[in-house]
mmCIF file of C-alpha atoms in Angstrom:
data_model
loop_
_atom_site.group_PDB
_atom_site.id
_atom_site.type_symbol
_atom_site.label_atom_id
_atom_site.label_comp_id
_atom_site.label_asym_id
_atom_site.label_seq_id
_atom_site.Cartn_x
_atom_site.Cartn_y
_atom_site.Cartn_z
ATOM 1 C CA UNK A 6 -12.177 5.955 -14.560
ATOM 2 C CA UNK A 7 -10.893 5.381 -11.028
ATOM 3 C CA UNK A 8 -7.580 3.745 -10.660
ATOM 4 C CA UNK A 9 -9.322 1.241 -7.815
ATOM 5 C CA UNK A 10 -12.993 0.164 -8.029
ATOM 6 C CA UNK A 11 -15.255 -1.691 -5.390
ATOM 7 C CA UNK A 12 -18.987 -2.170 -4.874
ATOM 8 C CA UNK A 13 -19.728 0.219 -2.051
ATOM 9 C CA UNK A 14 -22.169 -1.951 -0.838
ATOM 10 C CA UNK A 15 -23.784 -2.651 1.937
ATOM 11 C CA UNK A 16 -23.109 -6.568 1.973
ATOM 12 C CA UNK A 17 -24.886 -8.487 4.486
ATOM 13 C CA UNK A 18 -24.513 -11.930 4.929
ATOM 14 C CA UNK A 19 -25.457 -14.668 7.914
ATOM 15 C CA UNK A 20 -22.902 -15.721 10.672
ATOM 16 C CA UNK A 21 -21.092 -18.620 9.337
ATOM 17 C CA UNK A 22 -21.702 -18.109 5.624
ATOM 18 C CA UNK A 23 -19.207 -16.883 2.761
ATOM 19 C CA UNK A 24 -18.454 -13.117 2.550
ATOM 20 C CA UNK A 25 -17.246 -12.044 -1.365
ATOM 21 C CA UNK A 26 -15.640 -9.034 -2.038
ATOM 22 C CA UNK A 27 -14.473 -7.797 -5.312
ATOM 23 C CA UNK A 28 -12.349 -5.049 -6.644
ATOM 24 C CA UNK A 29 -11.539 -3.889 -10.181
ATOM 25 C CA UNK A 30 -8.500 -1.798 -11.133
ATOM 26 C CA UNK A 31 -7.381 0.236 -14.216
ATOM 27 C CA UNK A 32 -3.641 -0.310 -15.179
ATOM 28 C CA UNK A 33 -2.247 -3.398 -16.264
ATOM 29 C CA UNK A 34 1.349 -2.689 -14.818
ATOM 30 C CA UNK A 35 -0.213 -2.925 -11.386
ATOM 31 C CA UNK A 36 1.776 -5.200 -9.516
ATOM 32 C CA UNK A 37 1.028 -5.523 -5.502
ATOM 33 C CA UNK A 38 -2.448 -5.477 -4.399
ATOM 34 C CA UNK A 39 -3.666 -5.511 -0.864
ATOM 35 C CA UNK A 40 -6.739 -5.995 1.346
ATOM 36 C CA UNK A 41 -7.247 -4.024 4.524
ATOM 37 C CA UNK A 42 -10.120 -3.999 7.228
ATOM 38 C CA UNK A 43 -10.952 -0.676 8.727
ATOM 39 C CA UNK A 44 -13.392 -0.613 11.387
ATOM 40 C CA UNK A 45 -15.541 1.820 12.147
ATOM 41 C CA UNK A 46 -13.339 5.385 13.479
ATOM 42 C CA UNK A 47 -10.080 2.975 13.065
ATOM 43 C CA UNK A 48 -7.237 2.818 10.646
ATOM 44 C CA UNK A 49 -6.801 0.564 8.085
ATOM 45 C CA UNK A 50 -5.392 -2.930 9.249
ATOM 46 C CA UNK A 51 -3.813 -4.991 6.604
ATOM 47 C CA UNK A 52 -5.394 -8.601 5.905
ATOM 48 C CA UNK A 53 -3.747 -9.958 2.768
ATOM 49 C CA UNK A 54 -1.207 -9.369 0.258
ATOM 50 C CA UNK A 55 -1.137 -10.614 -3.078
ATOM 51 C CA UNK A 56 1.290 -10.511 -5.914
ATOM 52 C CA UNK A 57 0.809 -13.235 -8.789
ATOM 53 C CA UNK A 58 -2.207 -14.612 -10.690
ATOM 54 C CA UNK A 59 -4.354 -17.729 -8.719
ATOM 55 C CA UNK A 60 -5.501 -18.118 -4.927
ATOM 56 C CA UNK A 61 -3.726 -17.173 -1.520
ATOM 57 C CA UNK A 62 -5.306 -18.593 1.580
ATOM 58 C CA UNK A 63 -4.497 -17.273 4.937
ATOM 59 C CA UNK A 64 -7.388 -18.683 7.810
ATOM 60 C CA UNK A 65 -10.668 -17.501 6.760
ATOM 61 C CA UNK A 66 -9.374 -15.479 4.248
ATOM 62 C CA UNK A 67 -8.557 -16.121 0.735
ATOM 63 C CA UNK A 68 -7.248 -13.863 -1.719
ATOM 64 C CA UNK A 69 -7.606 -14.288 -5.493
ATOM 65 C CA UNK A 70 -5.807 -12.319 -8.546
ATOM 66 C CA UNK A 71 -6.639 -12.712 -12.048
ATOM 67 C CA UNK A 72 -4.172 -10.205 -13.671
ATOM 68 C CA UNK A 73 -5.086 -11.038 -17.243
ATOM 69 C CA UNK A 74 -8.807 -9.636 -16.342
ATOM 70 C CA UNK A 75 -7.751 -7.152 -13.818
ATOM 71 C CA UNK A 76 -9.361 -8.262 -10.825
ATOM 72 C CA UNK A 77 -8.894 -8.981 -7.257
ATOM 73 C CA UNK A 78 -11.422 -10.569 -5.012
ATOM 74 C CA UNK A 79 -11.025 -11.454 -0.644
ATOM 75 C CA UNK A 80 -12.953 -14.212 0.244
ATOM 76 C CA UNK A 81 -14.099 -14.695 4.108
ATOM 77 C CA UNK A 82 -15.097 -17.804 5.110
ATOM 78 C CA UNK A 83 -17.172 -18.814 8.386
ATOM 79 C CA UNK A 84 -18.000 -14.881 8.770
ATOM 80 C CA UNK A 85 -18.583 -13.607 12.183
ATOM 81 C CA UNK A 86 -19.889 -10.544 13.436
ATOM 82 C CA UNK A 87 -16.433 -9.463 14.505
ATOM 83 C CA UNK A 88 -15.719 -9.170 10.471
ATOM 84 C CA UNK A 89 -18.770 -6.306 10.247
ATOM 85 C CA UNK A 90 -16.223 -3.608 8.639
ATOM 86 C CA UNK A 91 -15.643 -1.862 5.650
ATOM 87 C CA UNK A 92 -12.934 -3.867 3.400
ATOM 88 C CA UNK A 93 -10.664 -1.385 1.205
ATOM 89 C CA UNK A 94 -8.758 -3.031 -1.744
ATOM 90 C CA UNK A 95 -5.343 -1.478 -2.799
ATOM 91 C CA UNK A 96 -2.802 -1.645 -5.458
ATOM 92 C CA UNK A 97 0.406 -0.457 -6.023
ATOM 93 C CA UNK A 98 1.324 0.979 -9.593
ATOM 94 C CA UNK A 99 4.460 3.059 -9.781
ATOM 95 C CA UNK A 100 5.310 3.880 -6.970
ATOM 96 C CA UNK A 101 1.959 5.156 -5.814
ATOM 97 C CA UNK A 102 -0.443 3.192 -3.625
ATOM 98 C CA UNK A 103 -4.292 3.394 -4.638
ATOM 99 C CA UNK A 104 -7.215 2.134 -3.091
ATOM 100 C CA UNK A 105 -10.978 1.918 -3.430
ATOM 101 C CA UNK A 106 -13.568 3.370 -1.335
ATOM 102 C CA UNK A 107 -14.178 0.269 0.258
ATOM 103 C CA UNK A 108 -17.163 -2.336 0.317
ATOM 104 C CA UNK A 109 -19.154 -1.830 3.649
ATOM 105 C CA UNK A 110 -19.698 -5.755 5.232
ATOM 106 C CA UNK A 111 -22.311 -6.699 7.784
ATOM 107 C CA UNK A 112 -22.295 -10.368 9.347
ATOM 108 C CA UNK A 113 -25.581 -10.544 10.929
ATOM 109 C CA UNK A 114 -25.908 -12.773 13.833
ATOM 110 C CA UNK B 15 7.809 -4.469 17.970
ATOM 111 C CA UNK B 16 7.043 -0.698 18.119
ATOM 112 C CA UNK B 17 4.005 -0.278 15.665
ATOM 113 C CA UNK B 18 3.272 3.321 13.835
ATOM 114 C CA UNK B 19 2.817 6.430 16.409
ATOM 115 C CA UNK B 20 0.984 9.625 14.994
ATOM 116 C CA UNK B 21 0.692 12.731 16.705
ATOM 117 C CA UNK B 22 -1.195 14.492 17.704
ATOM 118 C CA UNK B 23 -4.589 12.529 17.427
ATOM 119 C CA UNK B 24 -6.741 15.373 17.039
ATOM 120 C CA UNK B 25 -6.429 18.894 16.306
ATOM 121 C CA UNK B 26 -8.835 21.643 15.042
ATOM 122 C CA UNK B 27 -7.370 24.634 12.884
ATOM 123 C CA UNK B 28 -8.872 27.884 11.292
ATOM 124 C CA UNK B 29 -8.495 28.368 7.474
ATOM 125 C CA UNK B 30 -5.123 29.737 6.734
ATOM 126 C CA UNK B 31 -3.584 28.471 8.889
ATOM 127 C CA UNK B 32 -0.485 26.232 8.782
ATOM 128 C CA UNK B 33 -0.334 22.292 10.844
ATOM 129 C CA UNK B 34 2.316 20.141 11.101
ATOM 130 C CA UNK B 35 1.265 16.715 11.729
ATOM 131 C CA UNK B 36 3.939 13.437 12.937
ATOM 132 C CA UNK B 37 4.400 9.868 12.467
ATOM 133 C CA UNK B 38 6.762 7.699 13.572
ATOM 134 C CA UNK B 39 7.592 4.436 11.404
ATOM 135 C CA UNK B 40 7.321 0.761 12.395
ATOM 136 C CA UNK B 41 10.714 -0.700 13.707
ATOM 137 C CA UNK B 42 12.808 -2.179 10.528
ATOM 138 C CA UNK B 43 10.618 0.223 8.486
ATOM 139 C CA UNK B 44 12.446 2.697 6.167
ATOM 140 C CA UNK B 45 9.263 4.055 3.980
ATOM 141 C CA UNK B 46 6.981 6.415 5.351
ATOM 142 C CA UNK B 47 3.365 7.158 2.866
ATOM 143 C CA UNK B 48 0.934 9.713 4.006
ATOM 144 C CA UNK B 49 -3.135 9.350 3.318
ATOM 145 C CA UNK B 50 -5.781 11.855 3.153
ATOM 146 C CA UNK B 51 -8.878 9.705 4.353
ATOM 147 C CA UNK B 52 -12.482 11.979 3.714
ATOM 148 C CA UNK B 53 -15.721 10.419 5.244
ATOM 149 C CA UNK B 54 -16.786 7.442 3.293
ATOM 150 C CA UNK B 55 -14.042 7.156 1.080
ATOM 151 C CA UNK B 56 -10.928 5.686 0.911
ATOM 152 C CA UNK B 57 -7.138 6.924 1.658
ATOM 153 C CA UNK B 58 -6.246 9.245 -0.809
ATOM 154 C CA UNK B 59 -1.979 9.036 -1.564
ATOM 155 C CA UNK B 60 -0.099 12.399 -0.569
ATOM 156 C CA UNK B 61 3.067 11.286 -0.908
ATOM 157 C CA UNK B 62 6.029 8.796 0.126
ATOM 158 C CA UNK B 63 9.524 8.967 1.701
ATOM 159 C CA UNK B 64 11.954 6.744 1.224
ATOM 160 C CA UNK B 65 15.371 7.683 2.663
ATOM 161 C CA UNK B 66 14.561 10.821 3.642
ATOM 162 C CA UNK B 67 13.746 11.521 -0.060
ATOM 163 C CA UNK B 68 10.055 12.084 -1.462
ATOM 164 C CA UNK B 69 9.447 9.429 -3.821
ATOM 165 C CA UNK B 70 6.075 9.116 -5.222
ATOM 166 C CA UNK B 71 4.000 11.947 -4.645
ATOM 167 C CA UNK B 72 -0.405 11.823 -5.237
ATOM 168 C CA UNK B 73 -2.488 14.640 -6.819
ATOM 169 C CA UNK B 74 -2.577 17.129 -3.888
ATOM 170 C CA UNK B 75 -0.918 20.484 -4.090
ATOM 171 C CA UNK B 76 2.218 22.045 -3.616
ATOM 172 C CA UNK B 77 0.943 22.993 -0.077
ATOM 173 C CA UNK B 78 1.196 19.446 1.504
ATOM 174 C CA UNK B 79 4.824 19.006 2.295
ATOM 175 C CA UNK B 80 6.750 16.815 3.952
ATOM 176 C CA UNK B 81 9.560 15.525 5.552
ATOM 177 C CA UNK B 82 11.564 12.047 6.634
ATOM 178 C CA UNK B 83 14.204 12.170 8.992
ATOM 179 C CA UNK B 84 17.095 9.922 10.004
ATOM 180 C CA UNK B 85 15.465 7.806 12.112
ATOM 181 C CA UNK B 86 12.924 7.143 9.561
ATOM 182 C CA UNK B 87 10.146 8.973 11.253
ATOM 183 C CA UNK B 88 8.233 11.899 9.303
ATOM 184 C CA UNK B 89 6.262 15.150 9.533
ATOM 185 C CA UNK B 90 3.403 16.096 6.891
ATOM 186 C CA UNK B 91 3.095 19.882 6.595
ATOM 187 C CA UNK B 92 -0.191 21.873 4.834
ATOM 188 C CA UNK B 93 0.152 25.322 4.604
ATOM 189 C CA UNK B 94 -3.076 27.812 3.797
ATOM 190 C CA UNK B 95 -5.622 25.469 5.469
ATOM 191 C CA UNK B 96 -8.945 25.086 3.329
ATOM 192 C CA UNK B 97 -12.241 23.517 4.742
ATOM 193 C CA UNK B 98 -11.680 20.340 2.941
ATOM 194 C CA UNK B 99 -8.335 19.772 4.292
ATOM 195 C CA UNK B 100 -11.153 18.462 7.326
ATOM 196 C CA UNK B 101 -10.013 14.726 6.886
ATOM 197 C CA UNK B 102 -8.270 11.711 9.096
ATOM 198 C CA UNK B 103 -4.464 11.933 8.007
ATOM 199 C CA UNK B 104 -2.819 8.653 8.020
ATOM 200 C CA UNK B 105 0.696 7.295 7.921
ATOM 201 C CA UNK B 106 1.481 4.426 6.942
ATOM 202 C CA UNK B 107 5.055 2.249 6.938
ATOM 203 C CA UNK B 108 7.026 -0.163 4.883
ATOM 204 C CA UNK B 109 10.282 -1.162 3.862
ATOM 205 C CA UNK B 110 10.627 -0.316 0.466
ATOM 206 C CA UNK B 111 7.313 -0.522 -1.329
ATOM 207 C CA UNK B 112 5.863 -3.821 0.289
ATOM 208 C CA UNK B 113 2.771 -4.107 2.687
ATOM 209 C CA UNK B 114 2.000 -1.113 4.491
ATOM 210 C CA UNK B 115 1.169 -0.899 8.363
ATOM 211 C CA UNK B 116 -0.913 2.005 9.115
ATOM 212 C CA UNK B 117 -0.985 4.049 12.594
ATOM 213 C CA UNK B 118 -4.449 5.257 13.939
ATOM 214 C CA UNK B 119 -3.940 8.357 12.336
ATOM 215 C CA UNK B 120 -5.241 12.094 13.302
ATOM 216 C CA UNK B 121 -7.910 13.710 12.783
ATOM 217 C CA UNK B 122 -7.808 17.026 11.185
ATOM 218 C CA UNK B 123 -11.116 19.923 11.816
ATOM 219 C CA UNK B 124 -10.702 23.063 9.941
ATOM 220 C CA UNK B 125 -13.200 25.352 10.897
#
């Protein structure tokens, strides 16, 4: 089992509707979890940190943690086409950083 | 605010051979992590420095080294190239083990 799990995708959604991602992970001593946006031939640009259980809104983007069932989701709202990226999850158990493969996200005009 | 430098960008190596890749951290920003990023997956942890000391350390072999210096910036070694060393290498800087700011990284061919 993979430390870090998203759905690959593709998602595609419509301009102006609600983008959800989701992301599973393994250990229940995680403690940090992150959302990045890496565009195509780019690094990884951090969107949201998240540390305890419930909802953290920043803009468009919310972040939500449910530690008790392991989970971490990043909510876009509004989505424009400028948000077309792939959207890695990460958590931090130990002191080792993990992340997904990332969930591939299309906002179609 | 000086974000995170890596150089060089790119760089094509034969097996065997030996590559020495840089990073300089984020001002304020004492951690230094290095990522192994394949096509279509995601970054893969080598290892962390903290303090010029390696603390934390993924599964990759004893042939990915590395090293922080006083300033804070680092150098990620790989000795014995293999064909699937053929990844983007990223660095990435904190301070301590908080968010983590990534620099545009450099891509590695190994022919």
């Amino acid at each position: 089992q993979k430390e870090v799990e998203q759905n690959s995708g593709p998602l595609s959604v419509p301009e102006g509707a609600i983008a959800s991602l989701n992301c599973t992970y393994s250990d229940r001593v995680s403690q940090s979890f992150f959302w990045y946006r890496q565009y195509s031939g780019k690094s990884p640009e951090l969107i949201m940190s998240i540390y305890s259980n419930g909802d953290k809104e920043d803009g468009r983007f919310t972040a939500q943690l449910n530690k008790a069932s392991q989970y971490v989701s990043l909510l876009i709202r509004d989505s424009q086409p400028s948000d077309s990226a792939t959207y890695l999850c990460a958590v931090i158990t130990g002191n080792q950083f993990y992340f997904g493969t990332g969930t591939s996200l299309t906002v179609i005009p | 605010e000086t974000g995170v430098t890596q150089s060089p960008t790119h760089l094509i190596k034969t097996r065997g051979q030996q590559v020495t890749l840089r990073c300089s951290s984020q001002s304020g920003h004492n951690t230094v992590s290095w990522y192994q990023q394949a096509l279509g997956q995601g970054p893969q942890f080598i290892f962390q420095y903290y303090r010029e000391e390696e603390n934390g350390r993924g599964n990759f072999p004893p042939r990915f080294s590395g090293l922080q210096f006083p300033n804070y910036s680092s150098e990620l070694n790989v000795n014995a190239l293999e064909l699937d060393d053929s990844a983007l290498y990223l660095c990435a800087s904190s301070r301590t083990y908080n968010e983590q700011f990534f620099g545009p990284g450099t891509r590695l061919t190994v022919l």
